[in-house]
PDB file of C-alpha atoms in Angstrom:
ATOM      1  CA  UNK P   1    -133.118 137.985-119.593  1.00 56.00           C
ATOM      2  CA  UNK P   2    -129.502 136.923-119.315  1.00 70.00           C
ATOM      3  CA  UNK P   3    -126.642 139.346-120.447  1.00 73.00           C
ATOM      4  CA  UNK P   4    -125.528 136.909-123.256  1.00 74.00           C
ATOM      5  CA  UNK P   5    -129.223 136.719-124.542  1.00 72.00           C
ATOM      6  CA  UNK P   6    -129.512 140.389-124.836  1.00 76.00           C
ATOM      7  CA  UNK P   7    -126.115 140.611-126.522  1.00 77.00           C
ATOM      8  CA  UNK P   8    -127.334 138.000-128.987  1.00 77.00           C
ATOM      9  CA  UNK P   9    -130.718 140.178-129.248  1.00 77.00           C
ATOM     10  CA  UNK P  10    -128.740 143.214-130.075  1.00 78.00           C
ATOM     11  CA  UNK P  11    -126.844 141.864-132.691  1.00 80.00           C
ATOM     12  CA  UNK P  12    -129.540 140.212-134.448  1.00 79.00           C
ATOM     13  CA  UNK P  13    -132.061 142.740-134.490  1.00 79.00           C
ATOM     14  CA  UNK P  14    -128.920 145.251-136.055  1.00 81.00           C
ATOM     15  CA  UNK P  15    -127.919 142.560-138.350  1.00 82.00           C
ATOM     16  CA  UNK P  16    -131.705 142.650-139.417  1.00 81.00           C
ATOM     17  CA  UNK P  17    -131.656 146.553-139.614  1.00 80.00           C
ATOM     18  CA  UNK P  18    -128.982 146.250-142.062  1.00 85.00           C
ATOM     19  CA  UNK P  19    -129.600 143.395-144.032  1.00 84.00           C
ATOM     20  CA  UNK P  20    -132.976 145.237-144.962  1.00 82.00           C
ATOM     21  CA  UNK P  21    -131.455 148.544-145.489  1.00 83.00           C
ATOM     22  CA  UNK P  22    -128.196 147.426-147.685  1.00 88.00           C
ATOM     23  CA  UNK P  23    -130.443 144.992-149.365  1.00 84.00           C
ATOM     24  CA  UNK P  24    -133.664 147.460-150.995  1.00 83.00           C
ATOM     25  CA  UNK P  25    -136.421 145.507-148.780  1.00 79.00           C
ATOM     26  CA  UNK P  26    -136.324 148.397-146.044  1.00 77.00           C
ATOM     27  CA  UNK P  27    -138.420 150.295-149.520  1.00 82.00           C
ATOM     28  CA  UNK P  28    -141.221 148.232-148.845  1.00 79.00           C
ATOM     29  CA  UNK P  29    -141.804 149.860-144.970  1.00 80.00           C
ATOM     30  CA  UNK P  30    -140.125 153.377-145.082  1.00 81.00           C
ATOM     31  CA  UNK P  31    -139.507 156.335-147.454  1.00 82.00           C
ATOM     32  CA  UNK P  32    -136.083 156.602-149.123  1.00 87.00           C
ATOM     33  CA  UNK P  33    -134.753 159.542-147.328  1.00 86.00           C
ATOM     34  CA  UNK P  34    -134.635 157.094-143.856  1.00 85.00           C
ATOM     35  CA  UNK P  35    -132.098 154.714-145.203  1.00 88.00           C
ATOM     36  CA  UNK P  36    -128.928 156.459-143.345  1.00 89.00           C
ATOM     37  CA  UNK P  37    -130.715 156.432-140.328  1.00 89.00           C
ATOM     38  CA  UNK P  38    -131.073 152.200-140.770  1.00 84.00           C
ATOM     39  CA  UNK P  39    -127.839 151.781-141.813  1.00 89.00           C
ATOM     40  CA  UNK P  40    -126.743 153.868-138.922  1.00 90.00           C
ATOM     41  CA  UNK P  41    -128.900 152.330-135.992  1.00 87.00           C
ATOM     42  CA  UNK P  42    -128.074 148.957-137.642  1.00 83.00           C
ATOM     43  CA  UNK P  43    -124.189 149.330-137.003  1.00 90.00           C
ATOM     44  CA  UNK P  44    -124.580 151.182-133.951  1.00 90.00           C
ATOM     45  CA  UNK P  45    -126.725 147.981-132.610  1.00 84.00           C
ATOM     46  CA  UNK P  46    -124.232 145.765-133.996  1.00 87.00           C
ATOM     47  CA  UNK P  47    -120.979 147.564-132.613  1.00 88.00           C
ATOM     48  CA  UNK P  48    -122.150 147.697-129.028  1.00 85.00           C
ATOM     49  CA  UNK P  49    -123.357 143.950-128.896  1.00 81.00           C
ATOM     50  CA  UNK P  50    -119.973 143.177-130.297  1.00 86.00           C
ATOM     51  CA  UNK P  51    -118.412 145.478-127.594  1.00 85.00           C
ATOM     52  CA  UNK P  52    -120.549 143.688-124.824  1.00 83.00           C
ATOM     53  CA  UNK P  53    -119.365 140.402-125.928  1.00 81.00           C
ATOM     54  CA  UNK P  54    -115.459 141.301-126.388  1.00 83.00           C
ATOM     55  CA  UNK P  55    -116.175 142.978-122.928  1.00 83.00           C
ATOM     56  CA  UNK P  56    -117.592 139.877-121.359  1.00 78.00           C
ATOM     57  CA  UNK P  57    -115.224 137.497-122.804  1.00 79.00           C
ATOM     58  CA  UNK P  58    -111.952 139.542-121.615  1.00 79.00           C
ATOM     59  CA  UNK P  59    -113.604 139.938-117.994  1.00 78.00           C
ATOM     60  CA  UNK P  60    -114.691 136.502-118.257  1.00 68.00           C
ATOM     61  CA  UNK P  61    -118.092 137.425-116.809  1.00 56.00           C
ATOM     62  CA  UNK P  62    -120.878 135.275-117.762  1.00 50.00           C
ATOM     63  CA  UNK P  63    -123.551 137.122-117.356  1.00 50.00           C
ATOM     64  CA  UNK P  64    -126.821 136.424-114.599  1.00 49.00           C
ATOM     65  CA  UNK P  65    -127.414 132.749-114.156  1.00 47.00           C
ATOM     66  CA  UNK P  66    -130.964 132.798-112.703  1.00 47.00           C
ATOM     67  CA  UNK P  67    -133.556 130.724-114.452  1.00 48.00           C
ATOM     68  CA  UNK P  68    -135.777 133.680-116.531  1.00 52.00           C
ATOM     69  CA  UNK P  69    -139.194 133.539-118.200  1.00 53.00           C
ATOM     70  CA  UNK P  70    -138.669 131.780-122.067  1.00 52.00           C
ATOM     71  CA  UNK P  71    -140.750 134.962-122.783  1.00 52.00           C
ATOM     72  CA  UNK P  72    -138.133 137.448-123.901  1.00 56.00           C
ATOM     73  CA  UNK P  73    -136.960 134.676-126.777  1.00 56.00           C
ATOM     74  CA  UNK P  74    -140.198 135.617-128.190  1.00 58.00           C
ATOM     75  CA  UNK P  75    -138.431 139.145-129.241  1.00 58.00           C
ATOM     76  CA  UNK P  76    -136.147 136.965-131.554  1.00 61.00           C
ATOM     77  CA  UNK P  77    -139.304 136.478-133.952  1.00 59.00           C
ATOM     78  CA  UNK P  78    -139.657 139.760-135.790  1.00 61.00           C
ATOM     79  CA  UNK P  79    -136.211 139.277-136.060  1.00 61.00           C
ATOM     80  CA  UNK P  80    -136.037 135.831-137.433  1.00 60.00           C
ATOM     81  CA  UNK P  81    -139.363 137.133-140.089  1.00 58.00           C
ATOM     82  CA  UNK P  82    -137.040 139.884-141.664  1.00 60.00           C
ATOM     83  CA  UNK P  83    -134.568 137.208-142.336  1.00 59.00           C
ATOM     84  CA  UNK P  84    -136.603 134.326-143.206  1.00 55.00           C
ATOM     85  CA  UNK P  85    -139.779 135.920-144.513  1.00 54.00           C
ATOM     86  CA  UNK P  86    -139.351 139.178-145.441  1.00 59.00           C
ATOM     87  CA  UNK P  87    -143.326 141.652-145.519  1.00 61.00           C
ATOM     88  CA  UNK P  88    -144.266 142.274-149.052  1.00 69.00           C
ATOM     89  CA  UNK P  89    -145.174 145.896-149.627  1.00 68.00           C
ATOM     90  CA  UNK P  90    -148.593 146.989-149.467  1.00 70.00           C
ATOM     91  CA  UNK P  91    -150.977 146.136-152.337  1.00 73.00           C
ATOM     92  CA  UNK P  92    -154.145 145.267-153.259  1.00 75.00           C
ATOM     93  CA  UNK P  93    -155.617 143.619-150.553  1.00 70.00           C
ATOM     94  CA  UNK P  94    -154.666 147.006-148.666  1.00 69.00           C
ATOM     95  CA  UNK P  95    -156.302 148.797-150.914  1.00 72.00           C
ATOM     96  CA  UNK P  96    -159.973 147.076-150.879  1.00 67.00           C
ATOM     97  CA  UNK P  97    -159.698 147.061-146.649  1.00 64.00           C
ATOM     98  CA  UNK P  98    -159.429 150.913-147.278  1.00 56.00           C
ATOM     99  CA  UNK P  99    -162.819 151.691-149.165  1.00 53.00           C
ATOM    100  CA  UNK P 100    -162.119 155.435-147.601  1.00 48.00           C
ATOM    101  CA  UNK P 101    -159.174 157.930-149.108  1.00 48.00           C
ATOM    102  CA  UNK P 102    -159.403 161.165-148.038  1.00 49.00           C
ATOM    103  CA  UNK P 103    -158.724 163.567-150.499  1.00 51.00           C
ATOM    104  CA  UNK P 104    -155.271 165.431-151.158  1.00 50.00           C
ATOM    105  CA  UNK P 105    -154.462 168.694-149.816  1.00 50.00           C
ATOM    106  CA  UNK P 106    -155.420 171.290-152.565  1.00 47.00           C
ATOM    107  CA  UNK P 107    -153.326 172.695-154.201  1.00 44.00           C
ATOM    108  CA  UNK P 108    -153.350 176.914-155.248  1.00 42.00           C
ATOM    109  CA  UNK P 109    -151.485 176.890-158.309  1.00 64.00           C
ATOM    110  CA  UNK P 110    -150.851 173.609-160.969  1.00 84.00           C
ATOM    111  CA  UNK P 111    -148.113 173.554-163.560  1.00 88.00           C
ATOM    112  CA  UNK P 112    -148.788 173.013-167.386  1.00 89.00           C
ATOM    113  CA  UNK P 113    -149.374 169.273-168.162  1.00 91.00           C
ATOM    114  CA  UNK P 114    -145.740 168.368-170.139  1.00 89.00           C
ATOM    115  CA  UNK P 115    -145.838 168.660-173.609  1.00 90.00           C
ATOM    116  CA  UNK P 116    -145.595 165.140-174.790  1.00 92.00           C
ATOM    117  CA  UNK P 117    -148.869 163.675-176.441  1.00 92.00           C
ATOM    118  CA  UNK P 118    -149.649 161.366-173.470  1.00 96.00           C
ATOM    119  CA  UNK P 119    -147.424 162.171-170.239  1.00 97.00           C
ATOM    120  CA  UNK P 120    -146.575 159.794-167.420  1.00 97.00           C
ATOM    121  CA  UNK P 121    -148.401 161.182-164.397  1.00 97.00           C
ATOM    122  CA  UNK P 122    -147.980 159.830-161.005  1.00 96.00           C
ATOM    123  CA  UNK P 123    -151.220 158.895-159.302  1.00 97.00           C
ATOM    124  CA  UNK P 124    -150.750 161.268-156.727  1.00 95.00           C
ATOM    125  CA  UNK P 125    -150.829 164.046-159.420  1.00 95.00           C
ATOM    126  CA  UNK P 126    -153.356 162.599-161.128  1.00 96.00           C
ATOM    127  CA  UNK P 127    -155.862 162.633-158.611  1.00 96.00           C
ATOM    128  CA  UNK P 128    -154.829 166.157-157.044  1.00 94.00           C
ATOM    129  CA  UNK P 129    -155.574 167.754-160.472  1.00 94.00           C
ATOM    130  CA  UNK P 130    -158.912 165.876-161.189  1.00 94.00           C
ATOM    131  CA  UNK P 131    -160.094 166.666-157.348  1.00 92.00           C
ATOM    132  CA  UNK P 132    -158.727 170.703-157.408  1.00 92.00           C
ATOM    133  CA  UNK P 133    -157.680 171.871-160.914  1.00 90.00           C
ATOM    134  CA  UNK P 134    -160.821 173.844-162.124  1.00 86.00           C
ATOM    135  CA  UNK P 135    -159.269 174.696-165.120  1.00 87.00           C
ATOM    136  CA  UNK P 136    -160.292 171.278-167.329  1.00 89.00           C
ATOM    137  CA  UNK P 137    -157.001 170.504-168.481  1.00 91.00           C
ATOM    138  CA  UNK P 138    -157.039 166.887-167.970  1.00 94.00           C
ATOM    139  CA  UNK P 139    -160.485 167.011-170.194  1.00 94.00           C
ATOM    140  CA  UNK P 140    -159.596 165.237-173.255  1.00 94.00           C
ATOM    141  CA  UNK P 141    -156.144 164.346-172.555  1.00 95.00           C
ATOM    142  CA  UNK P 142    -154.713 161.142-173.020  1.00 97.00           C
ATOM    143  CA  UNK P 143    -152.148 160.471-169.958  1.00 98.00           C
ATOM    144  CA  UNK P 144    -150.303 157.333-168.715  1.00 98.00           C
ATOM    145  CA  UNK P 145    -150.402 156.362-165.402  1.00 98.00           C
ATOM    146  CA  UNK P 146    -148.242 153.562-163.518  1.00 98.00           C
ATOM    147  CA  UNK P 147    -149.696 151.111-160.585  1.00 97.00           C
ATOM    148  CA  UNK P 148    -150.936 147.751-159.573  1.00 97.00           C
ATOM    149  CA  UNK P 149    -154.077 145.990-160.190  1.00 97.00           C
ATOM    150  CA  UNK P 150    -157.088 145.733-158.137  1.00 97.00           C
ATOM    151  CA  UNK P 151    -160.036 144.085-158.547  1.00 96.00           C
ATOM    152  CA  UNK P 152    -162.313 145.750-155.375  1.00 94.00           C
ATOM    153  CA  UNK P 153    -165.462 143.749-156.318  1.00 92.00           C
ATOM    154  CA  UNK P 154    -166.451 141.675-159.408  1.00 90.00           C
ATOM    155  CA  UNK P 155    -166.348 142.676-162.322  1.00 89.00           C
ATOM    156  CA  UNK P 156    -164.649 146.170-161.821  1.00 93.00           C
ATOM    157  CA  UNK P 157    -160.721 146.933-161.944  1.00 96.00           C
ATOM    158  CA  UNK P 158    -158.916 149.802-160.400  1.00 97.00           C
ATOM    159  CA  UNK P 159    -155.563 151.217-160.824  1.00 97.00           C
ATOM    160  CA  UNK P 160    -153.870 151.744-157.337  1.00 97.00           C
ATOM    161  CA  UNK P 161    -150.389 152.932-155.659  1.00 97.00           C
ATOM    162  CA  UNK P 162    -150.035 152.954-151.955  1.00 95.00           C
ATOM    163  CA  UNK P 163    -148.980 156.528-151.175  1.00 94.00           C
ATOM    164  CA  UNK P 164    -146.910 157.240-147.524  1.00 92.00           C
ATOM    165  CA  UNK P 165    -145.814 160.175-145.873  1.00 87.00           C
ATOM    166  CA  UNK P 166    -143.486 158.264-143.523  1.00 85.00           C
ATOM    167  CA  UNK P 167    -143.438 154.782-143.330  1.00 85.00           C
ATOM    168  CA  UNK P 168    -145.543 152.002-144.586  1.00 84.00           C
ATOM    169  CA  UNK P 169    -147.935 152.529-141.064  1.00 86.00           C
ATOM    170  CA  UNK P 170    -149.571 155.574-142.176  1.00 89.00           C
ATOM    171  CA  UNK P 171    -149.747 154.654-146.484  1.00 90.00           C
ATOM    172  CA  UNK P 172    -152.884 155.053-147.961  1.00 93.00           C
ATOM    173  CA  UNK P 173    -154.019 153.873-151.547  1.00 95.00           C
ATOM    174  CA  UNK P 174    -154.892 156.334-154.353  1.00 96.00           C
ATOM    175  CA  UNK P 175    -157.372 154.665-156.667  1.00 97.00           C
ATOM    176  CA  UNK P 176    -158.108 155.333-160.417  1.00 97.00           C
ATOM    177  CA  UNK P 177    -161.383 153.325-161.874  1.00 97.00           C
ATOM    178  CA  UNK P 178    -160.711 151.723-165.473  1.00 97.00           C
ATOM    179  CA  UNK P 179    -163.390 151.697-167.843  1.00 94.00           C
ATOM    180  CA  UNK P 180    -163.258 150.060-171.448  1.00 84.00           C
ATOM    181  CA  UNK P 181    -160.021 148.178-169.582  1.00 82.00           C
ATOM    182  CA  UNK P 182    -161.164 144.317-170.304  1.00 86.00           C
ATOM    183  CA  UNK P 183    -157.851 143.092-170.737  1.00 88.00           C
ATOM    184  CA  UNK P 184    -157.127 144.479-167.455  1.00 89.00           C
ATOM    185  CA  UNK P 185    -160.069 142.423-165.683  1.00 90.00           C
ATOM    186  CA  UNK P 186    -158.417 139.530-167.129  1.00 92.00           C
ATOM    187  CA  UNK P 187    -155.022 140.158-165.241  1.00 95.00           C
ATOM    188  CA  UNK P 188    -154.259 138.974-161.473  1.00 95.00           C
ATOM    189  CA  UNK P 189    -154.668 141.428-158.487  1.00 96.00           C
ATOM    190  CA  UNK P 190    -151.349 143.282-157.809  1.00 96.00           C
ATOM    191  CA  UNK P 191    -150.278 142.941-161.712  1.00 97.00           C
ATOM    192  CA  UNK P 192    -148.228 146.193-162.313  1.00 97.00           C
ATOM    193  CA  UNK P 193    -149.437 147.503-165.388  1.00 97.00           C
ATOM    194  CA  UNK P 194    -149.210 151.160-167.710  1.00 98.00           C
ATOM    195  CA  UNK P 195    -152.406 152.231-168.550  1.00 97.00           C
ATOM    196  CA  UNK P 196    -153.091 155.174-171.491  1.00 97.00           C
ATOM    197  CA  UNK P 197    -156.451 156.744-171.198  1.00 97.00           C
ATOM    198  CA  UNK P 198    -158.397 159.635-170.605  1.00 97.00           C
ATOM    199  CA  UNK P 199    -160.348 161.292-167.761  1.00 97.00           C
ATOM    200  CA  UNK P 200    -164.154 160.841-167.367  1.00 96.00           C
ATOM    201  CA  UNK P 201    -165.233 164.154-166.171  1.00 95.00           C
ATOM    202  CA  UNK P 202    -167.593 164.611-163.070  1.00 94.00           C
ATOM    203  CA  UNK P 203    -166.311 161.197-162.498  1.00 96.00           C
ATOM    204  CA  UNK P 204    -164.297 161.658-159.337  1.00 95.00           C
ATOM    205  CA  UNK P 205    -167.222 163.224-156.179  1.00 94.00           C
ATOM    206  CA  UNK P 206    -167.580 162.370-152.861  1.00 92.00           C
ATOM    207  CA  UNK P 207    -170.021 159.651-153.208  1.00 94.00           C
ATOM    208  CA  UNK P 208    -167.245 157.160-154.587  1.00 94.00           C
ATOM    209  CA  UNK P 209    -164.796 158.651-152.540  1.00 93.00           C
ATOM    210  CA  UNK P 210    -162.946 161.186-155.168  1.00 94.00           C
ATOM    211  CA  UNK P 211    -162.108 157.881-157.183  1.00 97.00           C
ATOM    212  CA  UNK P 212    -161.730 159.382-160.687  1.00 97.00           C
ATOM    213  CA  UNK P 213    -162.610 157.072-163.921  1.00 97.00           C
ATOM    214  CA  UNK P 214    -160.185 156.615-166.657  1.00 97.00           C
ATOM    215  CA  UNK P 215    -161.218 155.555-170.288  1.00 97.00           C
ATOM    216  CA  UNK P 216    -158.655 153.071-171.165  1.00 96.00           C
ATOM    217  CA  UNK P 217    -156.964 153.314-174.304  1.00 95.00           C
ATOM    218  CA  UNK P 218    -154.030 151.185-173.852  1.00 96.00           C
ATOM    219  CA  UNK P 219    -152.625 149.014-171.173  1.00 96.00           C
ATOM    220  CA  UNK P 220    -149.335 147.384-171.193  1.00 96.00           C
ATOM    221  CA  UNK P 221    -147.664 145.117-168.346  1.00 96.00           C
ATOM    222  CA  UNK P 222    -144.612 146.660-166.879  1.00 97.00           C
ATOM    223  CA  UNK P 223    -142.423 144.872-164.290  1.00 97.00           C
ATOM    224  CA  UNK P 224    -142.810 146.504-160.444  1.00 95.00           C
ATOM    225  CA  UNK P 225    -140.688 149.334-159.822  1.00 94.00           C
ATOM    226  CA  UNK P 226    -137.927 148.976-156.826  1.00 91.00           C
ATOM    227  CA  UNK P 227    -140.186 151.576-155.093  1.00 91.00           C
ATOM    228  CA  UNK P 228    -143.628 150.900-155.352  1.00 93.00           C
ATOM    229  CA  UNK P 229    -144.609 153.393-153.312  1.00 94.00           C
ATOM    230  CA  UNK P 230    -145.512 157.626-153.904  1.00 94.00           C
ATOM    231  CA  UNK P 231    -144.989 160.258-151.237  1.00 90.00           C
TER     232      UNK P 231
END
C-alpha cells in the first residue's frame, strides 16, 4: 500500500471513530463508559495521519510508487459503512437467532421492590429476581418493564432488551413472554413499548429457557431510549 493511501486510511478510519463517538451511534456497539477511549483513539488516528501528511508535503516525499494489489482499498469499506450506513443496534431479529439465554448470575441478597404501586424494573432485574429470589415478592405485583417487541413465532409476543457486558459482540437478549398482551401482537417487531403486568409464577424453568410470563395489564408505546441496551 502506498504511504499516501495509508495516510488517507488513517484519517478516515479516525474521522469514523469520532464521528460515531461525538455523534451517540458508537451506543449502538459499545457500553457508555468506552466513549473517552473513541474519542481518544479517534484524534490520536487523526493527528498522526495529519502529521504524516504535513511531514510528507514539507519533505516533498511522495511516498512508494510501485504498482500494489487494489486489495488494501477494500479496508476503506467499514469505513465508508459508518459514514454512509451506519449498524442499527441489536433487536429483534437478534433475539429469535438466540432461542438460548443463559441465566444471570444469582444473586445472595435482593433489595425491597420500591415503594411505588407499579415500579419500573429493568429486564435484567426482572429476570434475576424471578430466576433467584425465593422469597415471592414479585407474586402479585404489578411492575413496568421497558423493551422492544418481538414476535419469536406466530401468534406469541415477547418483551426483549439486548443486554452487553462489553460491546455489542458479546450482547445477549433477556426475554419476558406477554400474555393477555393482544394489542401488543398487533404492533411491528422492534416497537419499543411499556408494558404493566404481573408475574406468572412457575412460569420462568429451564424448559423455555428461564423466559418468565407476564400478565399484561397495560401497554403503552414509548419512543426508543438513546441507549437501548442494559449491562
Amino acid at each position: 500500500m502506498r504511504r499516501e493511501t495509508q495516510n488517507l486510511l488513517l484519517l478516515l478510519l479516525g474521522g469514523a471513530l469520532l464521528k460515531i463517538a461525538l455523534g451517540g451511534s458508537y451506543l449502538r456497539y459499545v457500553k457508555p463508559s468506552l466513549f473517552p477511549w473513541l474519542v481518544a483513539a479517534g484524534v490520536i488516528m487523526i493527528g498522526l495521519a495529519a502529521f504524516a501528511i504535513v511531514s510528507d508535503i514539507r519533505s516533498g516525499g511522495v511516498g512508494n510508487h510501485e504498482h500494489g494489489s487494489r486489495s488494501p482499498w477494500m479496508l476503506l469499506l467499514p469505513v465508508f459503512a459508518i459514514f454512509l450506513i451506519a449498524p442499527p443496534a441489536l433487536g429483534a431479529d437478534s433475539v429469535t437467532r438466540d432461542r438460548v439465554a443463559a441465566p444471570p448470575p444469582k444473586e445472595s441478597l435482593f433489595p425491597d421492590l420500591p415503594p411505588e404501586q407499579a415500579p419500573l424494573l429493568s429486564l435484567s432485574e426482572f429476570v434475576t429476581r424471578v430466576i433467584w429470589d425465593d422469597s415471592g415478592a414479585l407474586n402479585g405485583r404489578a411492575v413496568r418493564l421497558q423493551g422492544f417487541v418481538v414476535h419469536p413465532t406466530p401468534g406469541s409476543t415477547q418483551l426483549a432488551r439486548m443486554r452487553i457486558s462489553c460491546c455489542a459482540a458479546d450482547a445477549a437478549p433477556v426475554k419476558v413472554d406477554l400474555a393477555a398482551a393482544a394489542q401488543a401482537a398487533e404492533l411491528p417487531a422492534d416497537t419499543w413499548i411499556e408494558v404493566t403486568g404481573k408475574l406468572r409464577p412457575g412460569t420462568a424453568t429451564e424448559a423455555n429457557d428461564y423466559v418468565p410470563t407476564l400478565d399484561a395489564l397495560l401497554i403503552r408505546p414509548i419512543p426508543a431510549p438513546q441507549d437501548t441496551y442494559e449491562y
